[in-house]
Coordinates of C-alpha atoms and ligand atoms in Angstrom, one line a residue:
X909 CA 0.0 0.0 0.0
X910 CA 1.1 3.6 -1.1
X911 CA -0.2 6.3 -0.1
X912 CA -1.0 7.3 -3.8
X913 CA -3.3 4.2 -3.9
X914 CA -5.6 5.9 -1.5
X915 CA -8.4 6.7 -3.3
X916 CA -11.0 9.6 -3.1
X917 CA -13.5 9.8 -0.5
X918 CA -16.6 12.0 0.4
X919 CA -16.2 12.2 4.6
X920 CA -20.0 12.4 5.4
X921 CA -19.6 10.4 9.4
X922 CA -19.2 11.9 12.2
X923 CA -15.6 13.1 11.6
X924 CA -13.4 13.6 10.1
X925 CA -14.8 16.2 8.1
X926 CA -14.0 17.0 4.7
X927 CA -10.8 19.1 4.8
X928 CA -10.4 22.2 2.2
X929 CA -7.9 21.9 -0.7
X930 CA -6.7 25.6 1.0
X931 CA -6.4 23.7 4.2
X932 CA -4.0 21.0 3.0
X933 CA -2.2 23.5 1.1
X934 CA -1.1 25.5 4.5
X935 CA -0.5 22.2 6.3
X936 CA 2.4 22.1 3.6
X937 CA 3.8 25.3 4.5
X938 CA 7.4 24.7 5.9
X939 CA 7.6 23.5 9.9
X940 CA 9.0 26.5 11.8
X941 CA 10.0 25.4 15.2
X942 CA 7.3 26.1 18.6
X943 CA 10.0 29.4 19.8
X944 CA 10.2 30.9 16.8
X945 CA 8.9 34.7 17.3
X946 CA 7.2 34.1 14.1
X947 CA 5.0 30.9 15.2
X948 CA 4.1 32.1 18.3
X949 CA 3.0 35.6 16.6
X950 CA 0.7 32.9 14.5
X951 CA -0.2 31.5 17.8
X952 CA -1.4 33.9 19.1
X953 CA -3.7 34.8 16.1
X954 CA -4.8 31.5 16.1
X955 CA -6.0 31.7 20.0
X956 CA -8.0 35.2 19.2
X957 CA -9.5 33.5 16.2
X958 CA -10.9 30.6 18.7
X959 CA -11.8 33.1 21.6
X960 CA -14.5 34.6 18.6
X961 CA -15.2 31.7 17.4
X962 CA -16.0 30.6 21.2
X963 CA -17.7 34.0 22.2
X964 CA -15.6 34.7 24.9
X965 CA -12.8 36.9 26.3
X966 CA -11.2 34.7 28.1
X967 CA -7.2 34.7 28.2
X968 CA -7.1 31.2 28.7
X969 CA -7.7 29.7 25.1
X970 CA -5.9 28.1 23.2
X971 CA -5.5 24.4 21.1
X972 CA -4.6 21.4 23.4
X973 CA -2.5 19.1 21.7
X974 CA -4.6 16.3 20.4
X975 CA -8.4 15.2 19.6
X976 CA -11.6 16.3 21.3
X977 CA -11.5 13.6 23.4
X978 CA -7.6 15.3 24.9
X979 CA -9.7 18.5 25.1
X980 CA -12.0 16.7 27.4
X981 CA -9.7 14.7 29.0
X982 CA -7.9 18.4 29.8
X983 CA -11.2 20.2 31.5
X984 CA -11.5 17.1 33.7
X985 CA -8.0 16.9 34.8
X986 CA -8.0 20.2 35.7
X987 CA -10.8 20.7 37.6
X988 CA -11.0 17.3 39.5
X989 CA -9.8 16.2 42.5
X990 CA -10.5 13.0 44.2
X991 CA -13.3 13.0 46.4
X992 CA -14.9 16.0 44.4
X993 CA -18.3 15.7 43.2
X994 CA -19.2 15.7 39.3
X995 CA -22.8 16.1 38.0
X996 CA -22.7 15.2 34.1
X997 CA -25.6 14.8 31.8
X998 CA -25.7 11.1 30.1
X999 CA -27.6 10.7 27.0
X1000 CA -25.2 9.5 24.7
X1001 CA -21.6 8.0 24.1
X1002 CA -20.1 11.5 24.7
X1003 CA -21.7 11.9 28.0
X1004 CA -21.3 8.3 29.3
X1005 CA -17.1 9.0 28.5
X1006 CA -17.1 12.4 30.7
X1007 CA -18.6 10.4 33.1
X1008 CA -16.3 7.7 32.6
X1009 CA -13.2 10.3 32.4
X1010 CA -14.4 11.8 35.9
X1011 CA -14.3 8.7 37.5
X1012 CA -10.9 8.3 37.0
X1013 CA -9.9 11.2 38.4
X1014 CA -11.4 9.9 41.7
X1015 CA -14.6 12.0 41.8
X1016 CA -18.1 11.3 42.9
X1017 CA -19.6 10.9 39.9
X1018 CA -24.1 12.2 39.7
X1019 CA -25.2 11.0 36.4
X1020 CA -28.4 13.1 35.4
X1021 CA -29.5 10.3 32.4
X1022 CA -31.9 10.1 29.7
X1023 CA -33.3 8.7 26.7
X1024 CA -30.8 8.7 23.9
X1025 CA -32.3 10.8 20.9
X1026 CA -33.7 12.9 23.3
X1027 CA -32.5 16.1 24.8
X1028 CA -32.5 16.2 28.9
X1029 CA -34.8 18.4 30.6
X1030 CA -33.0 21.4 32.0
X1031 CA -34.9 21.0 35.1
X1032 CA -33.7 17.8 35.7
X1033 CA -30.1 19.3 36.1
X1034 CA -30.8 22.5 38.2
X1035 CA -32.4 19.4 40.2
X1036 CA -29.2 17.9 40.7
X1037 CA -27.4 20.9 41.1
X1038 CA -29.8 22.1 43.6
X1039 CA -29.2 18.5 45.7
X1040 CA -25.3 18.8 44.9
X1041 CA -24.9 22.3 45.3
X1042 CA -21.5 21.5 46.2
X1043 CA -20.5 19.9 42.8
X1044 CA -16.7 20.9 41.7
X1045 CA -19.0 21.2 38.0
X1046 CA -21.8 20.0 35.9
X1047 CA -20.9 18.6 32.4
X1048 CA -23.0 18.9 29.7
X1049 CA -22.7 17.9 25.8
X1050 CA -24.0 20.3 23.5
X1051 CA -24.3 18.5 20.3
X1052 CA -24.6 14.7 21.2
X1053 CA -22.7 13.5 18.0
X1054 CA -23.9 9.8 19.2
X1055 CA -27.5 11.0 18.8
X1056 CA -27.8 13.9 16.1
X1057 CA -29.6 16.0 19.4
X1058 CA -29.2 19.3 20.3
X1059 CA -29.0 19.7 24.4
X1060 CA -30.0 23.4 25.0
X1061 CA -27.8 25.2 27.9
X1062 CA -28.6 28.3 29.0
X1063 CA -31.1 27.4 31.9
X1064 CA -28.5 25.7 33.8
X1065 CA -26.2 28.2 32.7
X1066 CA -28.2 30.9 34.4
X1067 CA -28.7 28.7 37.3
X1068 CA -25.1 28.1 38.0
X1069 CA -23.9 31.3 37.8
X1070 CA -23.9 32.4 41.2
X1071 CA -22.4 29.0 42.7
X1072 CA -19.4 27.6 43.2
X1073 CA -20.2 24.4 40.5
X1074 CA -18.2 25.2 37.3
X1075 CA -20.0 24.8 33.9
X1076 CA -17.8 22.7 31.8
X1077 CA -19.4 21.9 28.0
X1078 CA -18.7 19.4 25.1
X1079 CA -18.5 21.8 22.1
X1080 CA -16.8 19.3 20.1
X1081 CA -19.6 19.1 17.3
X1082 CA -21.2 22.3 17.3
X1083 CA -18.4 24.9 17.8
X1084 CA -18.0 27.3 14.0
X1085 CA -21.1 24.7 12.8
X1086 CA -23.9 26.7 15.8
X1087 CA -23.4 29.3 18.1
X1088 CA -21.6 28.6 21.1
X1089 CA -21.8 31.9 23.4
X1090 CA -19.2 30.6 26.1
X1091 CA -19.8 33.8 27.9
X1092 CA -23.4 34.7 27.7
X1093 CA -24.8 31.1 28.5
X1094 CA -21.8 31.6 31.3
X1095 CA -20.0 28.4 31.0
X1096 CA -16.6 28.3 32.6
X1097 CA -14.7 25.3 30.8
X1098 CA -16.0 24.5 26.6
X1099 CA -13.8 22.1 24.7
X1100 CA -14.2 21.4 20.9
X1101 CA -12.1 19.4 18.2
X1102 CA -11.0 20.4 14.9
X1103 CA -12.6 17.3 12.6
X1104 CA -15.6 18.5 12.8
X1105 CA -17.5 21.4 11.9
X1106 CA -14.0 23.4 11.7
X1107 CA -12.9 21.3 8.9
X1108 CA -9.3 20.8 9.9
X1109 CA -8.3 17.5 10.1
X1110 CA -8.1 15.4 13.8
X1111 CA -5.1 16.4 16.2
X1112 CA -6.3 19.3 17.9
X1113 CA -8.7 20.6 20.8
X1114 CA -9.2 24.5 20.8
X1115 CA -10.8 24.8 24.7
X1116 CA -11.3 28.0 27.1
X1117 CA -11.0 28.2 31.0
X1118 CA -12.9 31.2 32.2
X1119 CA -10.8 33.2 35.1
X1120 CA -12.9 31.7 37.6
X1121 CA -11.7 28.5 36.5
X1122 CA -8.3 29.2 36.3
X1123 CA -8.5 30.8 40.1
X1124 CA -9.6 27.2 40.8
X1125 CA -7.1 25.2 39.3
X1126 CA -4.4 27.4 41.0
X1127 CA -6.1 26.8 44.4
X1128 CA -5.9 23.1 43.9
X1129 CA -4.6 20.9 46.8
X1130 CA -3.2 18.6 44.6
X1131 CA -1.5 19.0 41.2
X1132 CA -2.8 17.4 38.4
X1133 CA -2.7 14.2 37.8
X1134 CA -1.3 14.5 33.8
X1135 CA 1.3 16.6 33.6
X1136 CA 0.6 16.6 29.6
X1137 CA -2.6 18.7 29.9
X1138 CA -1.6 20.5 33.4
X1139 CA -2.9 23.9 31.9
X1140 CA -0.6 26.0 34.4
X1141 CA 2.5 24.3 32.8
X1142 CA 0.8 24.8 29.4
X1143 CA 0.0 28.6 30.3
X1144 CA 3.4 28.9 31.1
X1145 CA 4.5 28.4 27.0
X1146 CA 1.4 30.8 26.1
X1147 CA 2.1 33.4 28.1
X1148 CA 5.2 36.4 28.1
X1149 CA 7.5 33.7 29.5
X1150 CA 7.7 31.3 26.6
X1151 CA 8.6 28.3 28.3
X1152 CA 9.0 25.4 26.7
X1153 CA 6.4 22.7 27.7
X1154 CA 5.7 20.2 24.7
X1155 CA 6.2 21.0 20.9
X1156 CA 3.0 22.2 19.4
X1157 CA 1.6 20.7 16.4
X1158 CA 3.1 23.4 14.2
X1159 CA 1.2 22.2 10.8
X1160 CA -2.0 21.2 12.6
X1161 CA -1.9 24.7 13.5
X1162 CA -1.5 26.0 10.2
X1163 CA -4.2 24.4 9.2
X1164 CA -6.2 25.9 12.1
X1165 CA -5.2 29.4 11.4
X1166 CA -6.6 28.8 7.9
X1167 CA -9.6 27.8 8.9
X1168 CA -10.2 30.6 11.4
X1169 CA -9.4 32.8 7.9
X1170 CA -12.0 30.8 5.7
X1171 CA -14.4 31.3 9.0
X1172 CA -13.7 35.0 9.1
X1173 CA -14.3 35.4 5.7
X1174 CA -17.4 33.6 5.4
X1175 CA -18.8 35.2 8.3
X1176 CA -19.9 33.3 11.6
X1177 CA -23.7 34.2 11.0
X1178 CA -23.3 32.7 7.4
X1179 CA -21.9 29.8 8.1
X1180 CA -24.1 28.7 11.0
X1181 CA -27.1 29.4 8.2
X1182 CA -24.9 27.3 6.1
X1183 CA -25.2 24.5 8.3
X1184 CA -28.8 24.8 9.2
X1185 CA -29.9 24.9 5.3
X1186 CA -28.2 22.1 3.9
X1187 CA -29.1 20.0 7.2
X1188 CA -33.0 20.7 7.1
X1189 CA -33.2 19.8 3.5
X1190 CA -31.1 16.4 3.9
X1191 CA -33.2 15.7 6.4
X1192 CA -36.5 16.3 4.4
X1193 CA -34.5 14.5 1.5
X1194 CA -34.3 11.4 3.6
X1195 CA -37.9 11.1 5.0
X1196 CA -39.1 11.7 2.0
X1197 CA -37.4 8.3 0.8
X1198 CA -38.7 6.4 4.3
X1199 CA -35.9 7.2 6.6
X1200 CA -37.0 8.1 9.8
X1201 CA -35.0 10.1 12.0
X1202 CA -33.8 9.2 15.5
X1203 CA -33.6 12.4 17.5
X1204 CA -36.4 14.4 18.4
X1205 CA -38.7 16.6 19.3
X1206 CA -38.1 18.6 15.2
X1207 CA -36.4 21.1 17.1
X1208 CA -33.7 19.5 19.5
X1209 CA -32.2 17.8 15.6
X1210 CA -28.9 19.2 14.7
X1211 CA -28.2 19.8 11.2
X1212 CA -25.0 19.4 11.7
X1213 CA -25.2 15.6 12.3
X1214 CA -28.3 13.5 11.0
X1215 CA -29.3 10.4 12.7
X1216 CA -32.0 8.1 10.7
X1217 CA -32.9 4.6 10.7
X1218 CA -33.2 3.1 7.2
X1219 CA -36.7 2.5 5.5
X1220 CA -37.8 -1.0 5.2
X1221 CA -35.7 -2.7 7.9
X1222 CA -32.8 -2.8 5.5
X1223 CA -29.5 -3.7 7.0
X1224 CA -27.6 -0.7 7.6
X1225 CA -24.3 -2.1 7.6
X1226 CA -24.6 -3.8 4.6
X1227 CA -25.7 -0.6 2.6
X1228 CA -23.3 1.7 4.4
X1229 CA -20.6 -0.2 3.2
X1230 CA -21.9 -0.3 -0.3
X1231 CA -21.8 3.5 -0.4
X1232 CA -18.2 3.5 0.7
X1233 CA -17.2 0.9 -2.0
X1234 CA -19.3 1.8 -4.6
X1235 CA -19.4 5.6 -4.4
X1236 CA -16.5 6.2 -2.3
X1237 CA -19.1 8.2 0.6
X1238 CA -18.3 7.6 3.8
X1239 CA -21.5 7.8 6.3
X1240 CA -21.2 6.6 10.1
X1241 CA -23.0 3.5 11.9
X1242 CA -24.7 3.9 15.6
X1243 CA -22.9 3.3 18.6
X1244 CA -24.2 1.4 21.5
X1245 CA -27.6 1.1 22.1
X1246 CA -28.2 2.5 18.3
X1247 CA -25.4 0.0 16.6
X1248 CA -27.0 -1.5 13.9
X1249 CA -30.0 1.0 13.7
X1250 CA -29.0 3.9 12.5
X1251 CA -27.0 6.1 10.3
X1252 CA -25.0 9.2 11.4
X1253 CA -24.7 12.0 8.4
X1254 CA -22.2 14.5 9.1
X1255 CA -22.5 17.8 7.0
X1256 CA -19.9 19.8 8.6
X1257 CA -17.3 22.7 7.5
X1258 CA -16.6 22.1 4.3
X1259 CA -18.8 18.7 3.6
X1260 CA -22.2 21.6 4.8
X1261 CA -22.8 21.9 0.7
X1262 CA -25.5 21.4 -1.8
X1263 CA -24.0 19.5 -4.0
X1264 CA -22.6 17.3 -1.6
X1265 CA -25.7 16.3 -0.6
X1266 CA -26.6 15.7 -4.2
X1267 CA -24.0 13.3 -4.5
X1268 CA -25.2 11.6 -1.4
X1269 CA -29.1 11.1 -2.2
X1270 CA -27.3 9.9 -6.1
X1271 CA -25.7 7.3 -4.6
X1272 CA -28.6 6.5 -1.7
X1273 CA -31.3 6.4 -4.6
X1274 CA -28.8 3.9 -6.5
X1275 CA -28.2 1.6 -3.7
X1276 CA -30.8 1.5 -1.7
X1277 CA -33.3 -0.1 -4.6
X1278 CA -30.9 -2.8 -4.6
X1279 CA -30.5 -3.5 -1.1
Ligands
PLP1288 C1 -16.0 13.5 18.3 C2 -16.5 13.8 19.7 C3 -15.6 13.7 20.8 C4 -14.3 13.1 20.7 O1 -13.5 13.6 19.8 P1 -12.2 12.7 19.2 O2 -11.6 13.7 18.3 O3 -12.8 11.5 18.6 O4 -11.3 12.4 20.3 C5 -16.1 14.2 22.0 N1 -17.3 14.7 22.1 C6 -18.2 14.8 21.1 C7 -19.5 15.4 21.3 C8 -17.8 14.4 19.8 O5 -18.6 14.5 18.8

């Protein structure tokens, strides 16, 4: 195998995205090193670029090294210690892994669950806070890429606000895809990644830590427990000091400076209408041919990410992978209680287009007939 004999592919999963031809051309700009003046000038563009794309103003922001799960991994780590208490919201595989992640740090873990498909009543979580009001934080995913739903935020924003529980959020799928207002739904710690709806490929995790975060984290009895994603070693390398911590990604970043450009030039409003257009109508496309979506209530779907079972009781797998082999489209399968039910359409950063969907319901109406 070469890597010539790769051949073409339409990313429509879950992520990876479809990355830019402008956005593989500046990964191939030449590799300065992570000191040079001129890097970290880049760097520093590249972390204002996320704080708008982010809504907030806080200093702390910045790409952790590796994939949205690292960026998860790094809020946790940071905010945990053992014997704290964690309230996160599980309706999905990305909650039941915060929950799994907060474990491991030793904390006392209050899952607030619900149906997957369905978004969880805010209620239930001021609820929780309110019997918990002690809680270190409360983790919520915004876009529940497991499901295709939409968990709304700012109720338990609002209700956290004047507590000591810190509001730490999974923007992994919806961050440049739908507005995430870090600071006016007051959330203290938001992670994303960059395979998604930023349409860079995997290997970073552009997250924020509001001050009152940070004044936590340098109050903590006991340091934390990665030294990787410690964010006051990390701080100390984006800061006037300089020092050296690991070696940043350089192209990665490159890439992610690009795509802050293509987002700043399309406009943030724009490309959030992007999104929601071409997700409505692949959604109509598909019930219109007898698929029947999976999240609910109309409202709580994300555009971004399309979950449907297939019409007729047809065998998911078996058509998915005649789509990749036959057409060279990549769609994604369900994971655990929806494996084997369902199909997960991503239409994110670059892959949100008309025609892309065009090519998609071509190859569905050819395959599907035959399957
Ligand atoms: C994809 C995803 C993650 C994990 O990101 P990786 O890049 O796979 O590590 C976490 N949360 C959500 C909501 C996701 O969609």
């Amino acid at each position: 195998m070469a890597l010539s004999d790769l051949s073409g592919r339409l990313l429509l999963g879950p992520g990876p995205s479809p990355v830019s031809p402008r956005i593989l051309q500046a990964m191939a700009t030449e590799t300065l090193g992570h000191l040079d003046p001129q890097f970290l000038g880049l760097l520093d563009e590249v972390n204002e670029g996320l704080r708008r794309l982010f809504g907030t103003q806080n200093p702390t922001t910045f790409p952790v090294s590796g994939t949205g799960s690292a960026g998860m991994e790094a809020a946790l780590v940071n905010l945990l210690e053992p014997g704290d208490t964690a309230i996160v919201g599980v309706k999905g595989v990305f909650g039941t892994r915060l929950a799994e992640m907060a474990r491991r740090q030793g904390a006392t873990v209050v899952t607030v669950e619900g149906d997957w498909g369905r978004p969880l009543e805010p209620q239930r979580l001021v609820d929780a806070h309110r019997e918990h009001p002690d809680a270190r934080l409360l983790a919520l995913v915004h876009a529940e890429t497991s499901t295709g739903v939409r968990q709304p935020l700012e109720e338990v924003g609002r209700a956290l606000q004047d507590s000591e529980t810190l509001f730490v959020v999974d923007a992994v799928t919806s961050l440049a895809g739908m507005p995430v207002e870090v600071d006016r739904v007051g959330v203290d710690v938001c992670y994303a990644g960059t395979q998604k709806c930023l349409g860079v490929p995997p290997g970073l995790a552009p997250i924020t830590f509001s001050n009152r975060a940070m004044d936590r984290i340098r109050s903590r009895e006991h340091p934390v427990s990665s030294w990787y994603l410690d964010v006051n070693l990390i701080a100390g390398y984006l800061g006037s000091e300089r020092r050296y911590h690991h070696t940043a990604p350089i192209n990665l970043i490159y890439a992610l400076y690009e795509a802050l450009g293509e987002i700043r030039e399309e406009g943030l409003e724009a490309r959030f209408r992007r999104h929601r257009e071409v997700g409505r109508r692949l959604q109509d496309e598909l019930e219109d041919r007898g698929f029947e979506p999976f999240a609910g209530p109309p409202e709580a779907r994300l555009p971004q990410l399309t979950a449907v079972s297939l019409p007729g009781g047809r065998d998911e797998g078996v058509v998915r992978r005649r789509l990749l082999d036959e057409h060279g489209i990549e769609v994604g399968g369900g994971l655990g209680p929806a494996q084997g039910r369902i199909w997960r359409i991503g239409l994110m950063g670059h892959g949100a287009r008309h025609p892309v969907i065009d090519r998609l319901l071509e190859a569905v109406d050819r395959v599907l007939p035959q399957s």
